[in-house]
Every structure is written in structure tokens, then in C-alpha cells.
Amino acid sequence: MIDVGIYGATGYAGYELLRWLSRHRHARVLFTTSESQAGRSLAEVFPGPLDAPLLAPDDAPLGDADVVFLALPYGVSALVARRARDMGVRVIDLSADFRLAAPQDYQRWYNHVHPAPELLPAPYGIPELNRAALQDAALIANPGCYPTSVLLGLAPLLRAGALTDPLVIVDAKSGVSGAGRAPKQNTHFVEVSESLAPYSIGRVHRHVGEMQQEAARLSNGIEPQIIFTPHLLRINRGILSTIYIRVPPEWSEEQLRACYTEAYAREPFVRLLPAGTLATIAHTAHTNLCTLSVTLAQPGLLIAVSSIDNLVKGAAGQAIQNMNVMFGLDETEGLM
Amino acid sequence: MIDVGIYGATGYAGYELLRWLSRHRHARVLFTTSESQAGRSLAEVFPGPLDAPLLAPDDAPLGDADVVFLALPYGVSALVARRARDMGVRVIDLSADFRLAAPQDYQRWYNHVHPAPELLPAPYGIPELNRAALQDAALIANPGCYPTSVLLGLAPLLRAGALTDPLVIVDAKSGVSGAGRAPKQNTHFVEVSESLAPYSIGRVHRHVGEMQQEAARLSNGIEPQIIFTPHLLRINRGILSTIYIRVPPEWSEEQLRACYTEAYAREPFVRLLPAGTLATIAHTAHTNLCTLSVTLAQPGLLIAVSSIDNLVKGAAGQAIQNMNVMFGLDETEGLM
Amino acid sequence: MIDVGIYGATGYAGYELLRWLSRHRHARVLFTTSESQAGRSLAEVFPGPLDAPLLAPDDAPLGDADVVFLALPYGVSALVARRARDMGVRVIDLSADFRLAAPQDYQRWYNHVHPAPELLPAPYGIPELNRAALQDAALIANPGCYPTSVLLGLAPLLRAGALTDPLVIVDAKSGVSGAGRAPKQNTHFVEVSESLAPYSIGRVHRHVGEMQQEAARLSNGIEPQIIFTPHLLRINRGILSTIYIRVPPEWSEEQLRACYTEAYAREPFVRLLPAGTLATIAHTAHTNLCTLSVTLAQPGLLIAVSSIDNLVKGAAGQAIQNMNVMFGLDETEGLM
Amino acid sequence: MIDVGIYGATGYAGYELLRWLSRHRHARVLFTTSESQAGRSLAEVFPGPLDAPLLAPDDAPLGDADVVFLALPYGVSALVARRARDMGVRVIDLSADFRLAAPQDYQRWYNHVHPAPELLPAPYGIPELNRAALQDAALIANPGCYPTSVLLGLAPLLRAGALTDPLVIVDAKSGVSGAGRAPKQNTHFVEVSESLAPYSIGRVHRHVGEMQQEAARLSNGIEPQIIFTPHLLRINRGILSTIYIRVPPEWSEEQLRACYTEAYAREPFVRLLPAGTLATIAHTAHTNLCTLSVTLAQPGLLIAVSSIDNLVKGAAGQAIQNMNVMFGLDETEGLM
């Protein structure tokens, strides 16, 4: 039995971790922390299916855990990671703190000196793209929700060297839980409810750094340049990324599709949809799946559509999948 | 041409006032104020169909207005009302400050000494129920959204003395714009979006005071005792009040319906639906209408359902209707 | 291992059954049927987390199953139930066919001669209220979604003989999945999306018969008379029932609460909320829980609020809970 | 006073026409027709703010109208248009029947021989782009909702000859009212509500033909090739089109913005947003506005975002605007 600690259990990702772990046969939750709700119980904060005492982070028996999940703000997370590593406890970090391999990239995108550069680089936790590096890892950087969606949609083409133009256009739409639980004007129900709003478009969203780093690493051809347009969608969960890629005009849809089939045929959580079926957010809601569709709009232009649940494959589910890989368990354990 | 000032133009009710007044042929907006956004223009704050400079409240040329609409927090509103009245400017107050006739009732429900008791009592602005008192009024208390919906649904029976039991059960559901524009945890999109949540149930919501006062005034029989259960609905606009009333067991649905027909046959904004058609929120969205259905569930128990748009008939639209009555204009002017 | 057959796997309840059963450690799905999609696979129909071949109902190896779940239209369901029982296969029926003990009640409410009266009466499957009758049962009538929500909210008071007036007012709100998967005008997105609509109010909704039968059976005092006002809510899942009950004026909220505590203290799926916390739909979404709040609005009038997920505790989850009881398993197996 | 007839008054666009025309000072509605609801009144069909008798199309006094709006299915519309023109009545057609200038294009995109080719070509009714051709026109083809949104977002760059690559990528998202009122599986509330679904992507949606025709006409440089990816959005109204255009790398955002300023500075219904503000669907809901933002993602790639209400600027509002142009009225009459 793997003893698990969860830091930040009252945020959306932390709660989702607990929900899925309650179904895991080889892991049990040893403790849960909350900065703001310490001293209360989870069922007091939200009277749903789960309960657990909420400890102040400093009161948690960190050393007794085999692995901890950190669902904490960036900057804070790395400090807990350092303490955990000092005690020999493994870490799966859901914040952005270990996603960028170089401290200077972190500083550029997060405007903050990296709090624990000695732990860098950490393997980037998308098992479908980076499995070998995650086995027996001591620290895994759990990816951002948008990057998971985009990289799964792009990787087969990047590996195949199929890009004919560096510009890759990603028009992404995310549910509001991606913006976290703290109330803000732009997540007020009335503002979101009858709208759809793009934000941080072009090359400025923080996830661009992470996507660029991994896309460059995956590419066997020209280095992609990602144009990223996120939109805030009036939905709780789910990300749909519609990706426009220039490919060799002589490649048929079948050839392009074959890149994806080969990459994902044995993956339990990635589902390439048959020709004519397009990925939608409903496919993956409340699951750890990624569904993908690929459509040749015209010779030379492919539209890949990628759907995930931002709180599952985009956060908590992928973190558990990473734990399963880390400890050599069946990768699907607890995630069906 | 009536010169109008609007205090609090960037809240939902204030904005709605401006939208409807832009279509009014006999009124024009002289100034608009905003405490938080003073110095900007309305189109900067929200790039929609309207624009106007936003003045600090103290900078507004109050004395040049014929009438001012106050879409301000309670407590603040009464002070502006006093200044307006001192200058001879008429007032339609959308806050709660003048809805309760007795200062001690205000203190009880709002936990606050009344800031301008010398202006009490002010006529209560539901024209369909209180038209005579509003003509030529200098100050009108624009009702709360829930009370408008409930009182229009109850009044015909109260006047007919048809209650056989004081307990009237009101199960009400309101869109989120009723909670105002400031972001809070319970109006965060994710919290509202897949839920329905009752709040302040029983006899504790502040609108109970106002409903009780007016229901007692309207009743020609026993004094009703309103049990009020509001629910927060995942919708921007609209209130549906489902009202349960014990009536004489020998009264038929036709007799009960006749009370309503008589009350509202000539009212342009209240629509009694034919037998078999139930009121829904969609009927009245973006209109100044109230639709009503009455159904005899079994002998002795009537279910009245009342639908309004909380921002129109429940706030800005009714305020303009009150202005039309106040100035002797066609009551529907600007409101179709 | 229990071998399970599912009839009607492509409807919302059928799909939900499959989803939960995929996590059950002591049951496995032997076959799934679909009238309209026979010959296809489930993943072709909906490319989500599940897959299974869809058989025509007549092609299913009924005799090989230990138990079958029938998620079929009323009228059709009873005929499959008869065939199953003839072959000694146990049945959990999610349709309305076996909920009413007397065939003449079925005829009254469903306007249809009962297709298999020899199988009546079947035990009514709310384990919290009727557990003994469900153990080792050969056929269980899985209750309607509304009745589950209402009866769990009412039962403790009925048993305590606490009603002082037969009229019990139930103002219920249900998500659209309760109306089934076939597209109709009143479930068209645009019609539902910015509305809230009551329907079949008073004493006419088909679930009234079922609620009356069970409420009468549970009551140790006067026989309740339920006034039932369902509303169609712009949400996919969830039922909130707000229930108004007249109780002895001298009973305190604590006394009334004690009836509920006693009834449900050891129930894993019913959660009585602490004073001051009201039940909301979010609490129970995607769970087999029922959360309940009880509030004394004023002496003599209790407001009970009951929340369930109509597809889980209101359909598929309760059906699995019934299977667990039927086969003597831990009642929570597969349902966390 | 202009006497107006409306064919197809019970669809979403027809109803919207009536709503806006009720505020028009120089037009009055002479008759309204409905194929399916003939003989009833509008308020019986939908008990909202409007009422009018619904005539069978053949019973309408067509000859008495000055102009008719046709909110009818394609194929049907052209036949009514022919009858109107034969009687000298002007026509604004909201169907697709007159949008494509060449009958063979109609046949290609609509798979149907053109029913009234003698009336082709009709001026294409986006006043901001084609005003001169609309003045005194006898027949105007009211554009599709998507094309209106896309062409307003593209036109200034096309006219400036700013495209460096023919491929223009349009990622568009539309509210469900765009799919019409007839219930279908893909517009069932439950299917739409927690999803976002692309459909007809690439070069196959029927609106591509119309966009190509007009974009080619507007272009002073290379002919654009539009890649069009519509998505069905869980909202009633509104279209947001996110448009990716390759422009000369040496052009600054200011230069590009200047093209838009020049094009729209005097347009009452098109609002170019200041740098840093992005267009959202909320801006234009229930208005005849189009809001536009332009952002240089990096040198050589512009992202234009265009927002309209698909039922107003994308249908009924633009139709009235076209009527105003046709009859030489103030273009904003009835549309504020």
C-alpha cells in the first residue's frame, strides 16, 4: 500500500485527487492539508462524498508518506518539494514549479526566482510521451492542463517531422475550473454565463513556455512556434484544443492518421477517433481520457482536435497516472 | 424631455436602466455616476452598446436633473435621496432604503439606523398595486425583485380575502444577477454552474420584511405569514416564484382565476396565462412583463407561479415604469 | 463474480450503470443491449470511457446472467422481466413497471394494462427504507428519481408520526437528463437554457402515485397527501426537492432533527447536514449520496431539502446498491 | 410608415424581427405567417412580450406590404420572393437563397437547383461593406451569421491587400439558436450542456461558399482561402470568430489597426476595441453590434476576434438595418 499525502486538498485539483484516490486499490491517503481551512474537516468545507481532517501544512506527517501530491500555488510548491525530497519522500508536483527545465525560463514566465533550482530538471509527466523518464522518478512535474491537451494532439506529427511551417495555431477553450477556486470578476457567474472570452492570446500565456519546451524536445523536424489563443468557456470542466498544422501537401489524411495510430494504439487513455468523428468535450468529462480527431482540411493543412477534462487528464488524473508509473503499478489503476 | 440622472451606472441594475432609457422618447440621461469607476467611460468598463462618462457621485450636476434613479447600496442611497429632495429633485430609489415604512422595521431587517427617516414613508412602487400613490410622487421606493414577483402573484387573492390559512409558502428561484456584480465565493461560476442552492430560508431573508408589510396592506382577510425559500439558480436573469396558498375548498379554479383576470385585465405588463399554461422564466426574460399562472392543485390549494426578469420588472424596468407614472406619461413608454 | 446483463445501455441510466459497474469488484457485465443501436459498439455511439458490443435485446444470452438491469421504457420492461424470471434470472427494473403494487394503480397512472401482473408486488428498492425486503429478492422495483429524493426527505417524520396536516408540499427541481435522451421541443437547448419551467404540477405527475403509495406505507400517523410541483432545471443532473411539512408547533428543530439522525446515522449514502448548512445539488453530483437539510422555518413548519443525482441515487447507483443488497455484498461496493 | 410582412415568425429569427420592429418608429408589421402554427396567435405559441395572428403563408396579404422579410427555409424562400417581386413588393431574404450570385454555386453548396435564378444576383446585405448596392434595392440577400462575423473581421485587411498567404484560419463558436428551433439529437440540452463540439470543419460548411465569394470580392490582393472550423457552444446566442491572418512581417499592430479604424470609424454598429481589450460574446448579446479586437501575435501573424449576436447582427438586426438602408432611413432606427 502506498501512503499518500495531499497538499492543497480544498482546491479543485486537490479535491479531484482525493476523489480518484478513494477508488485506488494500492494507495491510501495518509493526510490532507489546507492553508485556509486548517482545523476543519473536508466534509465541513464541502458536504460531498469525501471526508478527511484538514491539517495545516506544517502539521502534516510528511516523513511518513511514500509520495506527496502538491496542489499548491507556484512558488510555494517548490519549498514543500524540497522538504519532501530532503526526507526522501517522492513528489508529484501539480504546480508549475518544475515544468520548465531551466531556472531562467521559470524566471521569465513566472517573474520569480526559482525557489529550488537544485531539484531541476524534473521529468515532465505525460506518460504517453515520456514514460521511461517517469519510472522510479523521485520528483515528477505534472504538466499544465492546456499543454497536456496540446502536446498529445501535436506529438505524433512532431515526431514524424511532418511540419512544413513552424507556426502552429492552437485555438483552445477551457472550462472555468481551470482558473482556480478563488472568486474573481472574470469568473463571476454572470460575467461568464452568457459569454465566451479569449484572454492572454498570442505568445503571452504562461503555458506557452512549457508547450514550447516540450514541443521542441519532441520534434524531429523544424522547431514549432506555437500561437496560443485560450478562451474561457462557460462550463466547469473540459478543454478542447483545435490545432492547425501545415503538413506536406502530398500527405494524405490516412498517412497523417497513421502517425497518431502508431503513437497511441496501445495507450489506454488516448483515443484516436475514426475519420468523420470529431473530438468534443463531452467525450472526456470526468475521465482520464484524451480523445483526438484529425482532419485534413485541404492538402497541406491538418486540423487536430484534442479533448481532455482539465481536472483529470489535465491535473489530478494524470498525477495519479504518474504515480502509477513511478511505482510500477498498472497505469490505469484507480482511473477507470 | 425629462432630464434623468443615474447613480450607480456600472452595477447590473444601473446598466439596465441606461439600456432601456436609451429607447425612451421623453427622457434623456443627463449624467451617470460610478463610485469605483469614476473618470472612465462606460464603454471602457464594458464595451457594449452604451457609452457615457462616469462621474464621481459628488461631481454630478444633481440640481439639473428632473429625477434621479439611485442604484446604490442601501444606507448610501438614502443620503443621496436626501440631497436630491433638498434640491427639489425627484427620486426613484432602487435600494432598500425606503421600502419599509417604519424606521424601526428598517433597523430590524437591515441592522442599521435609518439614514433619512424624515423622508419616510415613501410610496411603494408597484404600479399595478399602488398606482394612485405614485402619480406626482416626489420619492418612490422601487421594490425588491422577489417582492415584486411574489406580490403580483398574491395580491388578487389577498384583496379577495381568499386565504383560509395565514401560511403562504413561496418557493422562489432567482438568477445570479440578483446577487450583484461583486465577485463572491457563492457566485463563482464553478460553484453555481452545476448546482441549485437554497439560502436564507424560512423567515430570515431581508425581502420578507417588505413582502409582509405590503401583503398585510393588500389583504382584505387574514394577515398572511410568508414562508420564503429563495434558491440561487444557474442563470443570469429571471425569478420564478412558485406560491402555495390555501383557499376556500369550495372555490373553483375559474373563480380563483377570475380574481386575477379582474385585477390585471387592463395591465400592460401583467399577463395571466390561460389554464394549462404555466409561467416560465423564458417568457419574461429581457422584458418588463410578469407572467402568471394559477392552478388549483386540489380543492383548497392554489399554486400560483409568477415569472419576471429580476433586472427589468424586478428593478430597472419597474423603475422606469414608476417614472412614467410619476410624470403622467404612457406607462409603457420606453419599455416595449 | 456476478454476471450482469444490461438492457437499454445507450440511454442515460443504462450508460451510467455501465460506468459504475466498471468499478465494481464483484460484478462483471456479460452483455449490453440496445434496440436502436444494435450491431454497433458503445464506443461508436459515444466515444467515451466505455465500450461494449450492443446486442439486439432478443440476441442477448439472458439465461447466462445472474441478474439483469432493465433500463427500458415502461411496458416493454415488464415483458423482459417475465422472460428473465421464467429463466430464473434475477431482475432489477429501472422502469416504472413494478413500482406500484396494485395493477389497477399502474393502469390509472400509466394508462396501460399491466403487462405482467403475476410478478406484482415487487419490493420497492430504497434500501434505507426497505432493506429487509430487498435481501435475496428475485425482482426489485427501482424507484423513480423524484420519489427517491422525496421519500428520503420525508420518511423520518412519517415514521415519527410528526405530521399535523396531511398536505405536504414538494417543490422539486430536476436536471434535464431526467427527461431521457430522445430530443423534444421542451428539451431543446435553447428552450431550456435561459429558463426554468414547472410542469405537471399538483397531483398529476406519474411519480405522485408512487410517492403516495410509499408515503402511506411509511406513515405512523395521518396519511400524507403530496402536492408535487416539478420544475425542469437547466442542468444535466441533479434533483433538489424542497419539502414543506406541518409538524407539532411544540417540537423544536433539535427534536425534529433527531428523527433524521436516528434514521440515517448508519447509512453510508444519506448525509444529514449540520444545522445552518442547506442541501444543494452540487453536493451529490456524480455520487450515490443523498444530502438532507432540515430547517424549522417557524414553530410548526419544517423545510426539508433533499439533494440527489437523478442518474445515480435516482437511478443507476441505487440499482447497483439494490444489487449489492440482493446478493449480500457490502452495500457501498462499486459506488464510492 | 413602412408596411412590413414577416414570413416565418415563429422561428428564432422571425421572432427576433418582430421584437425589434416593435420599437421601430417608421415601420409597422402588417402580417406574420407561420406554416406550422397557422391559425393560432403568437402569444399562444410563446407567451412573451409579443402577439400577432399567425396566418398561413398563402393567406397573407402580400400585395399590401411595402417590404417582406423572409425567415424561411432555403428553397422555400425563393418562391415567396418571386411572388413578392412579381407584385412589386420588396424583399429582404434571411435564407441562403440569394446569397450566392451564381446559380451553380447555389447548387454546389445546397445540392438543389436554384428555384428563382432570374432574381440573381441580389446585393449582399452587409451595409458596412456594401452600402451603395443596398440603397433602393428591390431584393437583398441577408447574409449568414458566421459570414457576417467573419467578413467584418477580415474586410479591412482584404481591402488593404495585407494578406501574405491565402490561408485564413477561422475558428468560430456559435450559440445553439443558430441551429434553429427544431429539436435534434445534437441540440438536446443534455448533449450540448457540458460540451463544446466542432462540426463541419475545414471547407465543407455551407457558409464557406458565401464567405469565399464575398472575401474574393473584397480583396485587393491575393484571393483568400478560408479554413472554417465552427463549434457548437453551450449558449443561446452569440458568435465569436477567432481569425488568424498572415500579414507582412514589417507591419506593426498600429498599422494593422489603422486599416480597421479607417474602415469602421463612422459605423454605428461596428466597434473596434482598444489595444489590450479582446472581443467577447457578452459585448454584443441582444444588440446589433459587432465588436472587433486585433492583436499582433508576433510579427506577421494577426489575430482578429469578432463578436456578434447571431440573431441580431447575424440575422434579424442586420435585416432591419438593411431595410433602413433600402428605404433611406437612419440606419440605426429601431436598433438601439
JSON list of C-alpha atoms in Angstrom, two decimals, chain A residues 19-20 22-23 25 43-44 46-51 189 193-194 234 271 273 277-278 280 282-289 291 335-336, chain C residues 19-20 22-23 25 43-44 46-51 189 193-194 234 271 273 277-278 280 282-289 291 335-336:
[
{"chain": "A", "resi": 19, "resn": "ARG", "atom": "CA", "xyz": [-11.96, 11.55, -5.24]},
{"chain": "A", "resi": 20, "resn": "TRP", "atom": "CA", "xyz": [-9.97, 9.33, -7.61]},
{"chain": "A", "resi": 22, "resn": "SER", "atom": "CA", "xyz": [-10.59, 6.83, -2.93]},
{"chain": "A", "resi": 23, "resn": "ARG", "atom": "CA", "xyz": [-11.01, 4.23, -5.69]},
{"chain": "A", "resi": 25, "resn": "ARG", "atom": "CA", "xyz": [-6.60, -0.26, -4.58]},
{"chain": "A", "resi": 43, "resn": "ALA", "atom": "CA", "xyz": [-16.89, 17.41, 4.71]},
{"chain": "A", "resi": 44, "resn": "GLU", "atom": "CA", "xyz": [-17.46, 20.62, 6.63]},
{"chain": "A", "resi": 46, "resn": "PHE", "atom": "CA", "xyz": [-17.88, 20.74, 1.13]},
{"chain": "A", "resi": 47, "resn": "PRO", "atom": "CA", "xyz": [-20.50, 18.22, 2.22]},
{"chain": "A", "resi": 48, "resn": "GLY", "atom": "CA", "xyz": [-19.95, 15.77, -0.61]},
{"chain": "A", "resi": 49, "resn": "PRO", "atom": "CA", "xyz": [-18.69, 12.21, -0.86]},
{"chain": "A", "resi": 50, "resn": "LEU", "atom": "CA", "xyz": [-15.35, 12.75, 0.88]},
{"chain": "A", "resi": 51, "resn": "ASP", "atom": "CA", "xyz": [-14.15, 13.50, 4.35]},
{"chain": "A", "resi": 189, "resn": "PHE", "atom": "CA", "xyz": [-21.14, 33.60, -12.82]},
{"chain": "A", "resi": 193, "resn": "SER", "atom": "CA", "xyz": [-22.50, 32.67, -18.21]},
{"chain": "A", "resi": 194, "resn": "GLU", "atom": "CA", "xyz": [-23.66, 34.17, -21.49]},
{"chain": "A", "resi": 234, "resn": "ARG", "atom": "CA", "xyz": [-18.98, 28.72, -19.73]},
{"chain": "A", "resi": 271, "resn": "ARG", "atom": "CA", "xyz": [-8.33, 7.53, -28.11]},
{"chain": "A", "resi": 273, "resn": "LEU", "atom": "CA", "xyz": [-11.41, 8.84, -33.18]},
{"chain": "A", "resi": 277, "resn": "THR", "atom": "CA", "xyz": [-15.93, 11.78, -35.78]},
{"chain": "A", "resi": 278, "resn": "LEU", "atom": "CA", "xyz": [-14.68, 14.95, -34.13]},
{"chain": "A", "resi": 280, "resn": "THR", "atom": "CA", "xyz": [-15.85, 17.03, -28.16]},
{"chain": "A", "resi": 282, "resn": "ALA", "atom": "CA", "xyz": [-18.40, 15.59, -23.54]},
{"chain": "A", "resi": 283, "resn": "HIS", "atom": "CA", "xyz": [-16.28, 12.59, -24.54]},
{"chain": "A", "resi": 284, "resn": "THR", "atom": "CA", "xyz": [-13.77, 13.03, -21.77]},
{"chain": "A", "resi": 285, "resn": "ALA", "atom": "CA", "xyz": [-15.67, 14.74, -18.95]},
{"chain": "A", "resi": 286, "resn": "HIS", "atom": "CA", "xyz": [-14.97, 13.07, -15.60]},
{"chain": "A", "resi": 287, "resn": "THR", "atom": "CA", "xyz": [-12.47, 10.69, -17.20]},
{"chain": "A", "resi": 288, "resn": "ASN", "atom": "CA", "xyz": [-8.69, 10.49, -17.61]},
{"chain": "A", "resi": 289, "resn": "LEU", "atom": "CA", "xyz": [-9.11, 10.18, -21.37]},
{"chain": "A", "resi": 291, "resn": "THR", "atom": "CA", "xyz": [-9.86, 11.95, -27.39]},
{"chain": "A", "resi": 335, "resn": "LEU", "atom": "CA", "xyz": [-8.53, 5.72, -13.06]},
{"chain": "A", "resi": 336, "resn": "MET", "atom": "CA", "xyz": [-11.41, 3.90, -14.77]},
{"chain": "C", "resi": 19, "resn": "ARG", "atom": "CA", "xyz": [-19.85, 3.38, -15.81]},
{"chain": "C", "resi": 20, "resn": "TRP", "atom": "CA", "xyz": [-20.32, 2.44, -12.16]},
{"chain": "C", "resi": 22, "resn": "SER", "atom": "CA", "xyz": [-16.85, -0.92, -14.42]},
{"chain": "C", "resi": 23, "resn": "ARG", "atom": "CA", "xyz": [-15.54, -0.12, -10.92]},
{"chain": "C", "resi": 25, "resn": "ARG", "atom": "CA", "xyz": [-15.10, -5.73, -7.90]},
{"chain": "C", "resi": 43, "resn": "ALA", "atom": "CA", "xyz": [-17.76, 3.47, -28.21]},
{"chain": "C", "resi": 44, "resn": "GLU", "atom": "CA", "xyz": [-19.04, 4.08, -31.71]},
{"chain": "C", "resi": 46, "resn": "PHE", "atom": "CA", "xyz": [-20.43, 7.66, -27.73]},
{"chain": "C", "resi": 47, "resn": "PRO", "atom": "CA", "xyz": [-16.62, 7.74, -27.81]},
{"chain": "C", "resi": 48, "resn": "GLY", "atom": "CA", "xyz": [-16.12, 7.98, -24.08]},
{"chain": "C", "resi": 49, "resn": "PRO", "atom": "CA", "xyz": [-14.57, 5.74, -21.45]},
{"chain": "C", "resi": 50, "resn": "LEU", "atom": "CA", "xyz": [-16.69, 2.66, -22.13]},
{"chain": "C", "resi": 51, "resn": "ASP", "atom": "CA", "xyz": [-17.01, 0.12, -24.86]},
{"chain": "C", "resi": 189, "resn": "PHE", "atom": "CA", "xyz": [-31.09, 23.52, -25.61]},
{"chain": "C", "resi": 193, "resn": "SER", "atom": "CA", "xyz": [-31.10, 27.22, -21.35]},
{"chain": "C", "resi": 194, "resn": "GLU", "atom": "CA", "xyz": [-32.28, 30.57, -20.08]},
{"chain": "C", "resi": 234, "resn": "ARG", "atom": "CA", "xyz": [-31.14, 23.99, -16.91]},
{"chain": "C", "resi": 271, "resn": "ARG", "atom": "CA", "xyz": [-25.95, 12.57, 4.91]},
{"chain": "C", "resi": 273, "resn": "LEU", "atom": "CA", "xyz": [-26.26, 18.23, 7.12]},
{"chain": "C", "resi": 277, "resn": "THR", "atom": "CA", "xyz": [-25.99, 24.11, 6.09]},
{"chain": "C", "resi": 278, "resn": "LEU", "atom": "CA", "xyz": [-28.56, 23.63, 3.34]},
{"chain": "C", "resi": 280, "resn": "THR", "atom": "CA", "xyz": [-27.54, 21.81, -2.74]},
{"chain": "C", "resi": 282, "resn": "ALA", "atom": "CA", "xyz": [-23.53, 20.25, -6.15]},
{"chain": "C", "resi": 283, "resn": "HIS", "atom": "CA", "xyz": [-23.14, 18.11, -3.02]},
{"chain": "C", "resi": 284, "resn": "THR", "atom": "CA", "xyz": [-24.35, 14.95, -4.66]},
{"chain": "C", "resi": 285, "resn": "ALA", "atom": "CA", "xyz": [-23.46, 15.33, -8.33]},
{"chain": "C", "resi": 286, "resn": "HIS", "atom": "CA", "xyz": [-21.83, 12.18, -9.71]},
{"chain": "C", "resi": 287, "resn": "THR", "atom": "CA", "xyz": [-22.31, 10.35, -6.37]},
{"chain": "C", "resi": 288, "resn": "ASN", "atom": "CA", "xyz": [-24.80, 7.91, -4.88]},
{"chain": "C", "resi": 289, "resn": "LEU", "atom": "CA", "xyz": [-25.38, 10.26, -1.96]},
{"chain": "C", "resi": 291, "resn": "THR", "atom": "CA", "xyz": [-27.79, 15.07, 1.35]},
{"chain": "C", "resi": 335, "resn": "LEU", "atom": "CA", "xyz": [-20.34, 3.12, -5.52]},
{"chain": "C", "resi": 336, "resn": "MET", "atom": "CA", "xyz": [-17.64, 5.33, -4.00]}
]
